[in-house]
């Protein structure tokens, strides 16, 4: 029982391209299109869009009496223009859960409603310590304290509006992708890393001329960071759902950047014991080193589907991501391990 071979180069190239495609929650069309474009190269799968803009992939299996699904999300943290300030700078509102200090100083792109992209940086409004002294350190980072300095000549609200910027425009933080010594460092590895794992799994089966054991759906969801990504879009006949999303690393956690993790409980309670145990057995059978962990402040698309009434078994696996919802980092070992685990699940 040999699993198909993973094309590591392909997975990394796909991932880097996806990371460089901005997709804050609510503004994910380009990332969905990028993923669809990769998947339609494989004739074994067929792609459709959900009405709310996710990508649903159907993959014929050897059998179809116990259909399954896997899900990963392309939407990321980001922001939206809340207000155009009197000085021409922008006040933002957050999309998803993060702390302002994790994006302070980051380059941003504002997607104006007229299609223009305007560059800038997110800064504390009291940014210069030569002017504000201790306040640059002491000021609490909140919506009112942060502003976008646009790379355009503007000194007042009217001039910013003349650039085409309006309240409600989406704002993306620069992903700053770096691949060094097997590490992949970027914002938004959550959850683009796992979209890459799923696409690489399709390619591995394709290259080997193999089919998954059961007909399998892949839902590439687009509203996970705000809690309702996979609440719709999983076909009703599906019996099992494996959410593939990053593992949380930190003090007291077992997860690390070199392994995939099975999450058995998070803020939404325990996952399905039977399906989790099935995944443990597959990992052991295929000699995939893995961790088991609990994530204290975390919810997944699997639980989103449960909350929406989905009557399925749900489990959660994914690569360890350091500094999650911050400047994230993982290692190729964790990505390969997660993909191999997905292959084992598909294979049996
Ligand atoms: Zn995620």
Coordinates of C-alpha atoms and ligand atoms in Angstrom, one line a residue:
X1 CA 0.0 0.0 0.0
X2 CA 2.2 2.8 -1.3
X3 CA 0.8 6.2 -1.3
X4 CA 1.3 8.4 -4.4
X5 CA 4.3 10.6 -4.5
X6 CA 3.9 14.3 -3.6
X7 CA 5.4 16.8 -6.0
X8 CA 7.0 19.1 -3.5
X9 CA 8.2 21.7 -6.0
X10 CA 4.7 22.0 -7.4
X11 CA 3.1 22.4 -4.0
X12 CA 5.6 25.1 -3.0
X13 CA 5.1 27.0 -6.3
X14 CA 1.4 26.8 -5.9
X15 CA 1.6 28.0 -2.3
X16 CA 3.9 31.0 -3.1
X17 CA 1.5 32.1 -5.9
X18 CA -1.5 31.8 -3.6
X19 CA 0.2 33.7 -0.8
X20 CA 0.9 36.5 -3.3
X21 CA -2.7 36.7 -4.3
X22 CA -4.4 39.0 -1.8
X23 CA -7.7 37.6 -0.4
X24 CA -9.0 39.2 2.8
X25 CA -12.3 37.7 3.8
X26 CA -15.0 39.1 1.5
X27 CA -12.5 39.8 -1.3
X28 CA -11.4 36.3 -2.3
X29 CA -12.4 36.0 -6.0
X30 CA -8.8 36.2 -7.3
X31 CA -7.6 33.5 -4.9
X32 CA -10.5 31.2 -5.7
X33 CA -9.8 31.8 -9.4
X34 CA -6.1 31.0 -8.9
X35 CA -7.0 27.7 -7.1
X36 CA -9.6 26.8 -9.7
X37 CA -7.1 27.4 -12.5
X38 CA -4.7 25.0 -10.9
X39 CA -7.3 22.3 -10.3
X40 CA -8.9 22.3 -13.7
X41 CA -5.6 21.0 -15.1
X42 CA -6.6 17.7 -13.6
X43 CA -9.5 16.1 -15.6
X44 CA -10.4 13.8 -12.6
X45 CA -12.0 16.7 -10.8
X46 CA -14.8 19.1 -11.7
X47 CA -15.1 22.6 -10.2
X48 CA -18.2 24.6 -9.4
X49 CA -18.7 27.8 -7.4
X50 CA -20.9 28.1 -4.4
X51 CA -23.3 31.0 -4.5
X52 CA -21.3 32.8 -1.8
X53 CA -18.1 32.4 -3.9
X54 CA -16.4 29.3 -2.5
X55 CA -15.0 26.6 -4.8
X56 CA -16.6 23.1 -4.6
X57 CA -14.5 20.4 -6.2
X58 CA -16.0 17.0 -7.0
X59 CA -13.6 14.1 -7.3
X60 CA -14.9 10.7 -8.4
X61 CA -13.8 7.8 -6.2
X62 CA -13.6 4.1 -6.8
X63 CA -16.8 3.9 -4.8
X64 CA -19.4 6.4 -3.9
X65 CA -21.4 4.8 -1.1
X66 CA -19.7 6.8 1.7
X67 CA -18.9 10.2 0.2
X68 CA -16.5 12.4 2.0
X69 CA -15.3 16.0 2.0
X70 CA -12.2 17.9 2.9
X71 CA -12.1 21.7 3.4
X72 CA -9.5 24.4 3.6
X73 CA -10.0 28.2 3.3
X74 CA -8.5 30.8 1.0
X75 CA -9.8 33.9 2.9
X76 CA -7.4 35.6 5.2
X77 CA -7.2 38.3 7.8
X78 CA -7.4 41.8 6.4
X79 CA -9.2 45.1 6.8
X80 CA -11.7 47.5 5.3
X81 CA -11.6 51.3 5.2
X82 CA -13.8 52.5 8.0
X83 CA -13.3 56.2 7.7
X84 CA -11.3 58.7 5.6
X85 CA -9.7 61.0 8.2
X86 CA -9.4 64.8 7.9
X87 CA -5.7 64.4 7.3
X88 CA -6.3 62.2 4.3
X89 CA -5.2 59.0 6.0
X90 CA -7.4 56.0 6.6
X91 CA -9.0 54.5 9.7
X92 CA -9.6 50.8 9.3
X93 CA -11.9 48.1 10.7
X94 CA -10.5 44.6 11.1
X95 CA -11.6 41.6 9.0
X96 CA -11.1 38.5 11.2
X97 CA -9.5 38.2 14.7
X98 CA -6.0 39.7 15.1
X99 CA -4.1 42.2 17.2
X100 CA -3.1 45.5 15.5
X101 CA 0.4 45.2 16.8
X102 CA 0.9 42.1 14.6
X103 CA 0.5 44.3 11.4
X104 CA 2.0 47.5 12.6
X105 CA 4.4 48.9 10.0
X106 CA 3.2 46.5 7.3
X107 CA 2.8 47.5 3.7
X108 CA -0.9 47.5 2.5
X109 CA -2.8 47.6 -0.7
X110 CA -6.2 49.4 -0.8
X111 CA -8.5 48.0 -3.4
X112 CA -10.6 51.0 -4.4
X113 CA -14.1 50.3 -5.7
X114 CA -13.1 51.8 -9.1
X115 CA -10.5 49.0 -9.5
X116 CA -7.4 51.0 -8.6
X117 CA -4.9 49.6 -6.2
X118 CA -3.3 52.2 -3.9
X119 CA -0.3 51.3 -1.8
X120 CA 0.4 52.5 1.7
X121 CA 1.5 51.4 5.2
X122 CA -0.3 50.7 8.4
X123 CA 1.1 52.8 11.3
X124 CA 0.3 54.0 14.7
X125 CA -1.0 57.6 14.2
X126 CA 1.6 58.7 16.9
X127 CA 4.3 56.9 14.9
X128 CA 7.3 59.1 15.3
X129 CA 9.1 58.8 18.6
X130 CA 10.9 62.1 17.8
X131 CA 7.5 63.8 18.0
X132 CA 5.5 61.7 20.4
X133 CA 8.1 60.4 22.7
X134 CA 6.9 57.7 25.1
X135 CA 3.4 57.7 23.4
X136 CA 4.9 55.8 20.5
X137 CA 5.5 52.9 22.8
X138 CA 2.7 53.4 25.4
X139 CA -0.3 54.0 23.1
X140 CA -2.7 51.1 23.1
X141 CA -3.1 49.8 19.6
X142 CA -6.8 50.0 18.7
X143 CA -8.9 51.0 15.7
X144 CA -8.6 54.7 16.6
X145 CA -4.9 54.6 17.2
X146 CA -3.9 53.0 13.8
X147 CA -4.0 54.6 10.4
X148 CA -3.0 54.0 6.8
X149 CA -0.5 56.4 5.3
X150 CA -1.1 56.3 1.6
X151 CA 1.7 56.4 -1.0
X152 CA -0.1 59.2 -2.8
X153 CA 0.0 62.9 -2.3
X154 CA -3.0 63.7 0.0
X155 CA -3.4 66.0 2.9
X156 CA -7.1 65.9 3.4
X157 CA -10.1 63.7 3.0
X158 CA -11.2 65.3 -0.3
X159 CA -7.8 64.5 -1.9
X160 CA -8.0 60.9 -0.7
X161 CA -11.6 60.5 -2.1
X162 CA -10.3 61.9 -5.4
X163 CA -8.0 58.9 -5.6
X164 CA -11.1 56.8 -5.7
X165 CA -10.9 55.6 -2.1
X166 CA -14.2 55.1 -0.3
X167 CA -15.5 53.7 3.0
X168 CA -15.8 49.9 2.5
X169 CA -12.8 49.4 0.3
X170 CA -10.9 46.2 1.1
X171 CA -7.3 46.4 2.5
X172 CA -4.8 43.6 2.3
X173 CA -1.6 43.3 4.3
X174 CA 1.6 42.4 2.4
X175 CA 2.2 38.6 2.8
X176 CA 6.0 39.0 2.7
X177 CA 6.7 35.5 1.5
X178 CA 10.2 34.1 2.1
X179 CA 11.3 30.5 1.6
X180 CA 14.5 29.9 3.6
X181 CA 16.1 26.5 4.6
X182 CA 12.9 24.6 4.2
X183 CA 10.9 27.3 6.2
X184 CA 8.1 29.2 4.6
X185 CA 7.6 32.5 6.2
X186 CA 4.5 34.6 5.3
X187 CA 1.4 36.1 6.5
X188 CA -1.7 34.0 5.8
X189 CA -0.2 30.6 5.8
X190 CA -3.5 30.2 7.6
X191 CA -5.0 28.6 5.6
X192 CA -3.3 28.9 2.2
X193 CA -0.8 26.3 3.3
X194 CA -3.6 23.7 3.6
X195 CA -5.2 24.7 0.2
X196 CA -1.8 23.9 -1.2
X197 CA -1.9 20.5 0.7
X198 CA -5.2 19.7 -1.0
X199 CA -4.2 20.8 -4.5
X200 CA -0.9 18.8 -4.1
X201 CA -3.0 15.7 -3.1
X202 CA -5.1 16.0 -6.2
X203 CA -1.9 16.2 -8.3
X204 CA -0.3 13.2 -6.5
X205 CA -3.3 11.0 -7.3
X206 CA -3.4 12.4 -10.9
X207 CA 0.3 11.7 -11.5
X208 CA -0.1 8.1 -10.1
X209 CA -3.2 7.5 -12.2
X210 CA -5.2 6.7 -9.1
X211 CA -8.6 7.5 -7.7
X212 CA -9.6 8.1 -4.1
X213 CA -11.3 5.2 -2.4
X214 CA -14.6 7.2 -2.1
X215 CA -16.0 10.1 -4.0
X216 CA -14.6 13.1 -2.3
X217 CA -15.5 16.8 -2.3
X218 CA -13.1 19.6 -1.6
X219 CA -14.6 22.8 -0.4
X220 CA -12.2 25.7 -0.7
X221 CA -14.1 28.1 1.5
X222 CA -14.0 31.9 1.5
X223 CA -15.5 33.1 4.8
X224 CA -13.7 31.0 7.5
X225 CA -12.0 33.9 9.3
X226 CA -15.4 35.4 10.2
X227 CA -16.8 32.0 11.2
X228 CA -19.2 30.8 8.5
X229 CA -16.9 29.6 5.7
X230 CA -18.0 26.0 5.4
X231 CA -21.4 26.5 7.0
X232 CA -22.8 26.0 3.5
X233 CA -21.4 24.3 0.4
X234 CA -20.8 20.7 1.7
X235 CA -23.2 18.4 -0.3
X236 CA -25.8 16.8 1.9
X237 CA -24.7 13.2 1.0
X238 CA -21.3 13.7 2.6
X239 CA -20.8 11.5 5.7
X240 CA -17.3 12.7 6.9
X241 CA -15.6 16.1 6.8
X242 CA -11.9 16.6 7.4
X243 CA -11.1 20.2 8.0
X244 CA -7.5 21.0 7.0
X245 CA -6.2 24.1 8.8
X246 CA -3.1 25.2 10.6
X247 CA -2.1 23.9 14.0
X248 CA -1.5 26.5 16.8
X249 CA 2.0 26.6 18.3
X250 CA 3.0 28.2 21.5
X251 CA 3.6 27.7 25.2
X252 CA 2.0 24.5 26.4
X253 CA 1.2 23.3 22.9
X254 CA 2.5 20.0 21.5
X255 CA 2.4 21.3 17.9
X256 CA 5.5 22.4 16.1
X257 CA 6.5 23.6 12.6
X258 CA 7.8 20.2 11.5
X259 CA 4.8 18.0 12.0
X260 CA 1.1 17.8 11.1
X261 CA -1.2 17.9 14.1
X262 CA -4.5 16.2 14.9
X263 CA -6.6 18.7 16.8
X264 CA -9.0 16.9 19.2
X265 CA -10.6 19.9 20.8
X266 CA -10.7 23.7 20.3
X267 CA -13.0 26.5 21.4
X268 CA -15.9 24.6 19.7
X269 CA -15.4 21.5 21.9
X270 CA -14.2 18.0 20.9
X271 CA -14.0 16.8 17.4
X272 CA -15.4 13.4 16.3
X273 CA -13.6 10.7 18.3
X274 CA -14.1 7.9 15.7
X275 CA -12.9 10.0 12.8
X276 CA -10.0 11.3 14.8
X277 CA -9.0 7.8 15.8
X278 CA -9.3 6.7 12.2
X279 CA -6.8 9.5 11.2
X280 CA -4.4 8.4 14.0
X281 CA -4.4 4.8 12.7
X282 CA -3.8 6.0 9.1
X283 CA -0.8 8.1 10.3
X284 CA 0.6 5.1 12.2
X285 CA 0.1 2.7 9.3
X286 CA 1.8 5.1 6.8
X287 CA 4.5 6.2 9.3
X288 CA 3.5 9.8 9.3
X289 CA 4.9 11.4 12.5
X290 CA 2.2 13.7 14.0
X291 CA 1.2 15.5 17.1
X292 CA -2.1 15.6 19.0
X293 CA -3.1 18.9 20.4
X294 CA -5.8 21.2 21.8
X295 CA -6.2 24.8 20.6
X296 CA -7.4 27.2 23.3
X297 CA -8.7 30.1 21.1
X298 CA -9.6 28.5 17.8
X299 CA -12.6 27.5 15.6
X300 CA -12.6 25.7 12.3
X301 CA -14.8 25.3 9.2
X302 CA -15.6 21.8 10.4
X303 CA -17.4 23.3 13.4
X304 CA -19.0 26.0 11.2
X305 CA -20.6 23.1 9.3
X306 CA -21.7 21.4 12.5
X307 CA -23.2 24.6 13.9
X308 CA -25.1 25.1 10.6
X309 CA -26.6 21.7 11.1
X310 CA -24.3 19.4 9.2
X311 CA -24.8 15.8 10.3
X312 CA -21.3 14.5 9.6
X313 CA -18.3 13.2 11.5
X314 CA -15.8 16.1 11.7
X315 CA -12.0 16.0 12.3
X316 CA -9.3 18.6 12.0
X317 CA -5.7 18.1 10.9
X318 CA -3.1 20.6 9.7
X319 CA 0.6 21.8 9.7
X320 CA 2.0 23.6 12.7
X321 CA 2.2 27.3 12.0
X322 CA 4.3 29.5 14.4
X323 CA 3.1 33.0 15.3
X324 CA -0.4 32.3 13.9
X325 CA -2.5 35.4 12.9
X326 CA 0.9 37.2 13.1
X327 CA 3.9 37.0 10.8
X328 CA 3.5 33.2 10.4
X329 CA 6.0 30.5 9.6
X330 CA 5.9 26.8 8.9
X331 CA 8.3 24.2 7.5
X332 CA 8.2 22.0 4.5
X333 CA 8.2 18.9 6.8
X334 CA 4.8 19.9 8.2
X335 CA 3.4 20.6 4.7
X336 CA 4.6 17.2 3.4
X337 CA 3.3 15.4 6.5
X338 CA -0.1 17.0 6.2
X339 CA -0.3 16.2 2.5
X340 CA 0.7 12.6 3.1
X341 CA -1.9 12.3 5.8
X342 CA -4.5 13.6 3.3
X343 CA -3.3 11.1 0.8
X344 CA -3.7 8.2 3.3
X345 CA -7.2 9.4 4.1
X346 CA -8.1 9.5 0.4
X347 CA -6.5 6.2 -0.3
X348 CA -8.4 4.0 2.3
Ligands
LIG1 ZN1 -7.5 29.0 9.4

